[in-house]
XYZ file of C-alpha atoms in Angstrom:
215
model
C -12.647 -25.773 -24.866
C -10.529 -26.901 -22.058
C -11.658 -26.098 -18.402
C -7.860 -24.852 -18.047
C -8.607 -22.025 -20.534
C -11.258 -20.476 -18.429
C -8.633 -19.797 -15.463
C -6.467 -18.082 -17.729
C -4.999 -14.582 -16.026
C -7.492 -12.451 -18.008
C -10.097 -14.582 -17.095
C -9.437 -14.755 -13.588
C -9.093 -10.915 -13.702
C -12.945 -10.498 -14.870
C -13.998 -13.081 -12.382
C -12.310 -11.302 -9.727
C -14.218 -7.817 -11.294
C -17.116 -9.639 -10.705
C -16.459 -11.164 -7.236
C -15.755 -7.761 -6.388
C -19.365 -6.557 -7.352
C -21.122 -9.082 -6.021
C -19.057 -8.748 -2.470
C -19.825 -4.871 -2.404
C -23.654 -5.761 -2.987
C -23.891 -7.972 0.382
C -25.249 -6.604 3.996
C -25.925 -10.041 5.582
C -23.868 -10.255 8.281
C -23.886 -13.992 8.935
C -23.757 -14.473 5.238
C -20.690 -12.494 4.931
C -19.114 -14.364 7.869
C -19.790 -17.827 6.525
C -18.054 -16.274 3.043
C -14.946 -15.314 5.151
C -14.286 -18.567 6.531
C -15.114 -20.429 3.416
C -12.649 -18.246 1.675
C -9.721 -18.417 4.186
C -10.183 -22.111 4.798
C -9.589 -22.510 0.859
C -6.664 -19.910 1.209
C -5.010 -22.173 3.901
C -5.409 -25.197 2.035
C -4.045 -23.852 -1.102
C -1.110 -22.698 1.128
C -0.142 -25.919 2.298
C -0.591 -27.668 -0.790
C 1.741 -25.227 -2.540
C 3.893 -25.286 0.365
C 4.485 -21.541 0.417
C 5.375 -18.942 3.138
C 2.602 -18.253 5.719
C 4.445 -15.440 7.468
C 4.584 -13.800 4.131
C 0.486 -13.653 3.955
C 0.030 -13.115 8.148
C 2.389 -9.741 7.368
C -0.017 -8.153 5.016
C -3.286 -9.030 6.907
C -2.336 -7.698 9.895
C -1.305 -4.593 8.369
C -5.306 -4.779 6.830
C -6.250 -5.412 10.850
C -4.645 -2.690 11.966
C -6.616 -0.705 9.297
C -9.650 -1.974 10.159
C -9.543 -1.488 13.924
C -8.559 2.278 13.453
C -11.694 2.463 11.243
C -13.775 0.537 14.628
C -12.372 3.564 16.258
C -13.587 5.472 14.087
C -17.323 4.895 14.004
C -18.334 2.984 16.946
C -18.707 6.030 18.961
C -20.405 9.679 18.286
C -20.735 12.627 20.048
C -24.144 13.485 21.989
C -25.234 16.225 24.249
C -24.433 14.413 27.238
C -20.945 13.382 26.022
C -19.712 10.264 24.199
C -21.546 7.802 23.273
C -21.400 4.165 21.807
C -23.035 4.251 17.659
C -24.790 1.283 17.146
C -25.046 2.120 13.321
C -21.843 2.848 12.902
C -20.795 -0.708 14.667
C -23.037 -2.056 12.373
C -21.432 -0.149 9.322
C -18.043 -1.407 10.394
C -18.745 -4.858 11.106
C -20.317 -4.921 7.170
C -17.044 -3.306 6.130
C -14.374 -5.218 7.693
C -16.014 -8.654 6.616
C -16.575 -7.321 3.065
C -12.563 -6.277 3.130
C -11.253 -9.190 4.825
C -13.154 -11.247 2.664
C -11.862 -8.775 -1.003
C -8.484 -9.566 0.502
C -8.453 -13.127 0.768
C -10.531 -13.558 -2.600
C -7.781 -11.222 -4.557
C -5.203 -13.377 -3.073
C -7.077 -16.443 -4.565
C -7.893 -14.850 -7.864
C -4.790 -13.707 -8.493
C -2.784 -17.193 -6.818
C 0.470 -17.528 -8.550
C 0.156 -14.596 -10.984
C 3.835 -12.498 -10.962
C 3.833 -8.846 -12.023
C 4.349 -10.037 -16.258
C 1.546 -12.188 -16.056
C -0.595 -9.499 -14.369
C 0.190 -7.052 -16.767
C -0.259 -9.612 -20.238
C -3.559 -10.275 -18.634
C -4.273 -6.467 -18.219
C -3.510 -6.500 -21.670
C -6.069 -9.104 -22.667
C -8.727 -6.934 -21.719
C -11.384 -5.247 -23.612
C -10.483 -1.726 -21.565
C -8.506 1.669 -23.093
C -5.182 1.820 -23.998
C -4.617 4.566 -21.813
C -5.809 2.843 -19.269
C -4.435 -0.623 -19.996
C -0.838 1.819 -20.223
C -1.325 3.513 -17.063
C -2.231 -0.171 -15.540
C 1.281 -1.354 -17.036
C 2.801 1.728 -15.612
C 1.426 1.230 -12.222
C 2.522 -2.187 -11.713
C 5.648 -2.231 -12.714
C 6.809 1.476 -10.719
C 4.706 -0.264 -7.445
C 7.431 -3.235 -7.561
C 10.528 -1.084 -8.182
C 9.100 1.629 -5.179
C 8.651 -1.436 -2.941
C 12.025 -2.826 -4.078
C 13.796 0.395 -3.380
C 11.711 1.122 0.330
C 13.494 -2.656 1.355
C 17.123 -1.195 -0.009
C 16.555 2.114 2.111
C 15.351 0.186 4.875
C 18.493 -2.213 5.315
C 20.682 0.656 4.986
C 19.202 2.792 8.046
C 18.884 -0.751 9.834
C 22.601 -1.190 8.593
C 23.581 2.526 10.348
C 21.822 1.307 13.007
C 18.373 3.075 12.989
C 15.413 1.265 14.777
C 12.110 2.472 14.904
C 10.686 3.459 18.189
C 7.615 5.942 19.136
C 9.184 9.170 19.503
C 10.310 11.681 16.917
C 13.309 10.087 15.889
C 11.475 8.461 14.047
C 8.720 10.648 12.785
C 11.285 12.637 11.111
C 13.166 9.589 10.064
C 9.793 8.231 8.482
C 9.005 11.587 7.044
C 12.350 11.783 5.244
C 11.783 7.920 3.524
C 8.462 8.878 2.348
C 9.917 12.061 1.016
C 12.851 10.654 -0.894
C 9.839 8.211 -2.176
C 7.903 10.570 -3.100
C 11.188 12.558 -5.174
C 11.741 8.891 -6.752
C 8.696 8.775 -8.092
C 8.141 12.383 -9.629
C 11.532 11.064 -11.294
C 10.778 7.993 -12.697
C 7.192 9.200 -13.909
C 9.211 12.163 -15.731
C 11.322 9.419 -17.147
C 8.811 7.445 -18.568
C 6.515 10.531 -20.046
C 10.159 10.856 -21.882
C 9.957 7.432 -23.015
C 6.958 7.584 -24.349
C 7.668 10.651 -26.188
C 10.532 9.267 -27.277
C 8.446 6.312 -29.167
C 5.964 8.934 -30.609
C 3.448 8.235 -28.149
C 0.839 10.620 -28.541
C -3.070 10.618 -26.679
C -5.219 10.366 -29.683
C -3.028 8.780 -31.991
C -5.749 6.391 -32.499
C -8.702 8.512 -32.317
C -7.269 10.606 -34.704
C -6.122 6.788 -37.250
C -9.485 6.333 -36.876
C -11.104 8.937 -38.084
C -8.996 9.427 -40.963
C -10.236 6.053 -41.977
C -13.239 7.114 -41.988
């Protein structure tokens, strides 16, 4: 057996399962920190050897920053009878959650390095889970793509009728009508493909139901 074959996409799906476990399971502070730099130091490397876009990754993690400081917000402080107050165990709670994310981030972006949408979803395949839930997977992936596709295509054409996004309520509304026509799209398509699958006999507990007439 090849050591190549053991990094195969449904492989590197169960590993990541497992990573994921094992991550969620850890409270040690410095332990977690020395995992975080570990993991983006291999990250970086793996960049530059692959000579791929950095902006592309710095996007999405400080998009999981700004998450992550509204949650600080959130639970370093508590009320008390004599007013606000700092929460030392909710300071503590956050610093244990933002390392475990950062570091779930960065480890799914390793796990998964060089693994398109297809390849995702032949490894979901691979899997020893439910077909409804290995179809619902399938489903998910591929509508997540065509939403994000079609967000980008709405976006150029408000940039293109000159629309730019400021704080006031301009664009509240203007955001509020995008996530609206997203959220019509997707009612749509997920009628569409409950057609489909009616359309290729696709019934709940087909199999159940093969199954026990076997028996």
């Amino acid at each position: 057996m090849k050591i190549a074959s053991l990094f195969q996409p449904h492989f590197r799906l169960i590993y990541l399962f497992i990573w994921g476990l094992v991550v969620g399971g850890l409270e040690d502070i410095p332990r977690l920190i020395t995992l975080n730099i570990t993991v983006m130091l291999v990250f970086v490397v793996m960049l530059f050897i692959e000579k791929k876009r950095l902006f592309y990754y710095v996007k999405r993690w400080i998009h999981l920053l700004v998450f992550l400081a509204l949650m600080w917000a959130t639970l370093s402080w508590h009320l008390v009878d004599a007013g606000v107050a700092l929460n030392p165990q909710g300071i503590q709670l956050a610093q244990i959650l933002s390392l475990r994310t950062n570091l779930l981030l960065f480890s799914v972006w390793l796990f998964l390095w060089n693994m398109n949408e297809t390849l995702l979803i032949q490894a979901l395949g691979k899997l020893p889970l439910p077909e409804k839930l290995i179809q619902l997977a399938v489903l998910t992936v591929r509508y997540i793509a065509l939403f994000g596709e079609l967000r980008q295509k709405m976006d150029r054409a408000m940039r293109a009728r000159g629309y730019q996004p400021k704080l006031n309520v301009r664009t509240l509304y203007v955001t509020a009508q995008s996530v609206a026509l997203l959220l019509i799209h997707a009612l749509l398509k997920a009628e569409m493909a409950q057609i489909a699958l009616k359309c290729r006999s696709f019934q709940p507990g087909e199999r159940k139901n093969k199954n026990a007439h076997r028996e």
